[in-house]
Amino acid sequence: MNYEEAIDFMFSSLPMYQRVGKAAYKANLDNTLALDEHFGHPHRTFKTIHVAGTNGKGSVSHSLAAILQSAGYKTGLYTSPHLVDYRERIRVNGEMISKDYVCDFINQNQEIIGSIKPSFFEMSVALAFNYFRDMKVDVAVIEVGMGGRLDSTNIITPELSVITNISFDHTQFLGNTLPLIAGEKAGIIKHNVPVVIGETHPETANVFITKAKEQESPITFADKEIKVEKTQVADNHKYAEYLINGTENLKFDLFGEYQTKNLATILEAAKQLKKQGFAINDKNISDALQNVKGLTGLHGRWEILSDSPLTICDTGHNVDGLSYVTAQLKALNCQKLHIVLGFVNDKDVEHVMPLFPKDAQYYFTNADIPRAMPAEQVKAFGEKFGLNGKTYENVPSAYESAKKNASAQDAIFIGGSTFIVGDYFKHCGFQ
């Protein structure tokens, strides 16, 4: 198989949650452990940092990887999902895994794949850990796919565990209360491994404290240790300036309003890594935070795509994440707002739709995946809450219509789902 055939095999033969949903979910680590045994426990050959949470774990993972890179460490980064190219999930010092490596890995392991029948995610974790071993990374930042306790990444014993926050998402798997969801995320807390919790919440704090005590793990809550205030967006939307603990100024090239909380988590995690013996200094942190996108290839977090008309995308997709995004949309200084919007079919759209501004023009659409909510259904939800617009059969047609209708003084937003943003990038070119 060549690269395209290998990727097609993974997408079509291995159940993929992002595409098909519940059918791909496995509530145990049996396959992951079997693969790990088969490949000789590759994750034991490098240090790891484990990042979980409902929102922000992608931004935090990329930022920590950028800091480690700036400090001179050969750094692996495993994240999900991807926007355009599967190889975005697996990087070393910001460079995507090679097509040849992916192709060779799939070709050479057909027997074990046929025997174990792993899911797409289970196979991806095995591929990533093998790649990081072969590339001889010093450390790898590993983002949890879903939950924590039963996630395929949870076979590692990291140097640091990070849990960004807890809100409602994937409730059919993780539970329908915040303490239940927190319990699943707390599953990444390991014996005597420090853990940073990004946000203190009265319903979940004791879940983490209790789990950390059981595991004899030092625990800190980032929002109690570090105060972050966003002061301005500067240099033509290249970065935002933040005031740290009332004294220190930092520039950060991720500047959605929700990044204020993520930045506290990142800085506290960096502080804990220094305590663990990582040679990280203030200049490493400052340099990295100004260039997270360039160092790690991160896209889709309140990303400015064009200045005229102002065009923005964001991968926020649940109530907590979209509450920040929609508040920022409502604060935009523009003549008219055009919103290209779509969701996947297992999201809580009933509670998401009321967050969006009623005075915008909507372009209801669906991503090109089986799990996408049909555009007509998105429109029906929108109309229920006073959001008006037309339906479009795909993201490119929706975006092109919005672009045609928007004046230079207007703004366009593309979002509602990671896959809506991904389809935009496929249409417009992904760098």
mmCIF file of N, CA and C in Angstrom, residues 5 18 27 34 36 79 129 153 185 196 206 228 236 259 268 293 334 337 374 382 388 394 401:
data_model
loop_
_atom_site.group_PDB
_atom_site.id
_atom_site.type_symbol
_atom_site.label_atom_id
_atom_site.label_comp_id
_atom_site.label_asym_id
_atom_site.label_seq_id
_atom_site.Cartn_x
_atom_site.Cartn_y
_atom_site.Cartn_z
ATOM 1 N N GLU A 5 -3.313 4.780 0.186
ATOM 2 C CA GLU A 5 -3.996 3.499 0.424
ATOM 3 C C GLU A 5 -3.922 3.100 1.899
ATOM 4 N N GLN A 18 -14.204 9.646 15.513
ATOM 5 C CA GLN A 18 -14.488 10.960 14.959
ATOM 6 C C GLN A 18 -15.416 10.888 13.749
ATOM 7 N N ALA A 27 -14.609 0.338 25.793
ATOM 8 C CA ALA A 27 -14.509 0.727 27.196
ATOM 9 C C ALA A 27 -13.496 -0.129 27.956
ATOM 10 N N ALA A 34 -2.382 -5.020 24.402
ATOM 11 C CA ALA A 34 -1.888 -6.086 23.521
ATOM 12 C C ALA A 34 -0.934 -5.521 22.470
ATOM 13 N N ASP A 36 0.795 -2.746 22.780
ATOM 14 C CA ASP A 36 1.975 -2.277 23.499
ATOM 15 C C ASP A 36 2.923 -3.435 23.789
ATOM 16 N N THR A 79 -1.643 14.397 19.264
ATOM 17 C CA THR A 79 -2.918 15.068 19.487
ATOM 18 C C THR A 79 -3.979 14.479 18.562
ATOM 19 N N PHE A 129 3.615 6.040 19.426
ATOM 20 C CA PHE A 129 4.616 5.640 20.419
ATOM 21 C C PHE A 129 5.814 4.963 19.743
ATOM 22 N N THR A 153 -4.338 6.267 25.425
ATOM 23 C CA THR A 153 -3.056 6.856 25.832
ATOM 24 C C THR A 153 -2.705 6.554 27.280
ATOM 25 N N LYS A 185 -11.721 11.685 33.904
ATOM 26 C CA LYS A 185 -10.503 12.445 33.596
ATOM 27 C C LYS A 185 -9.419 12.181 34.648
ATOM 28 N N VAL A 196 -1.500 18.848 37.611
ATOM 29 C CA VAL A 196 -1.973 20.231 37.559
ATOM 30 C C VAL A 196 -3.417 20.213 37.060
ATOM 31 N N ASN A 206 -13.009 18.242 44.636
ATOM 32 C CA ASN A 206 -12.771 17.153 45.592
ATOM 33 C C ASN A 206 -12.536 15.811 44.905
ATOM 34 N N VAL A 228 -4.101 35.458 35.372
ATOM 35 C CA VAL A 228 -3.817 35.909 34.016
ATOM 36 C C VAL A 228 -4.879 36.898 33.573
ATOM 37 N N ASN A 236 -1.389 43.380 14.502
ATOM 38 C CA ASN A 236 -2.275 42.869 13.452
ATOM 39 C C ASN A 236 -2.694 41.425 13.715
ATOM 40 N N GLN A 259 -8.270 31.372 26.049
ATOM 41 C CA GLN A 259 -6.843 31.114 26.247
ATOM 42 C C GLN A 259 -6.318 31.723 27.545
ATOM 43 N N GLU A 268 1.593 27.057 34.938
ATOM 44 C CA GLU A 268 1.724 26.223 36.135
ATOM 45 C C GLU A 268 2.350 24.881 35.778
ATOM 46 N N LYS A 293 2.126 28.421 17.196
ATOM 47 C CA LYS A 293 1.655 27.966 15.884
ATOM 48 C C LYS A 293 2.827 27.570 14.991
ATOM 49 N N CYS A 334 -17.916 44.884 13.771
ATOM 50 C CA CYS A 334 -18.122 44.677 12.334
ATOM 51 C C CYS A 334 -19.531 45.145 11.965
ATOM 52 N N LEU A 337 -22.330 40.174 10.663
ATOM 53 C CA LEU A 337 -21.631 38.936 10.952
ATOM 54 C C LEU A 337 -22.236 37.783 10.145
ATOM 55 N N PRO A 374 -26.965 16.583 9.492
ATOM 56 C CA PRO A 374 -27.373 17.154 8.205
ATOM 57 C C PRO A 374 -27.685 18.641 8.316
ATOM 58 N N GLY A 382 -31.411 25.893 14.528
ATOM 59 C CA GLY A 382 -31.153 27.326 14.505
ATOM 60 C C GLY A 382 -32.429 28.145 14.520
ATOM 61 N N ASN A 388 -31.377 32.744 11.630
ATOM 62 C CA ASN A 388 -31.905 32.647 10.268
ATOM 63 C C ASN A 388 -30.798 32.516 9.223
ATOM 64 N N ASN A 394 -22.312 21.588 1.563
ATOM 65 C CA ASN A 394 -20.977 21.342 2.117
ATOM 66 C C ASN A 394 -20.366 22.658 2.582
ATOM 67 N N SER A 401 -20.369 31.311 -0.358
ATOM 68 C CA SER A 401 -21.553 32.168 -0.339
ATOM 69 C C SER A 401 -21.388 33.296 0.684
#
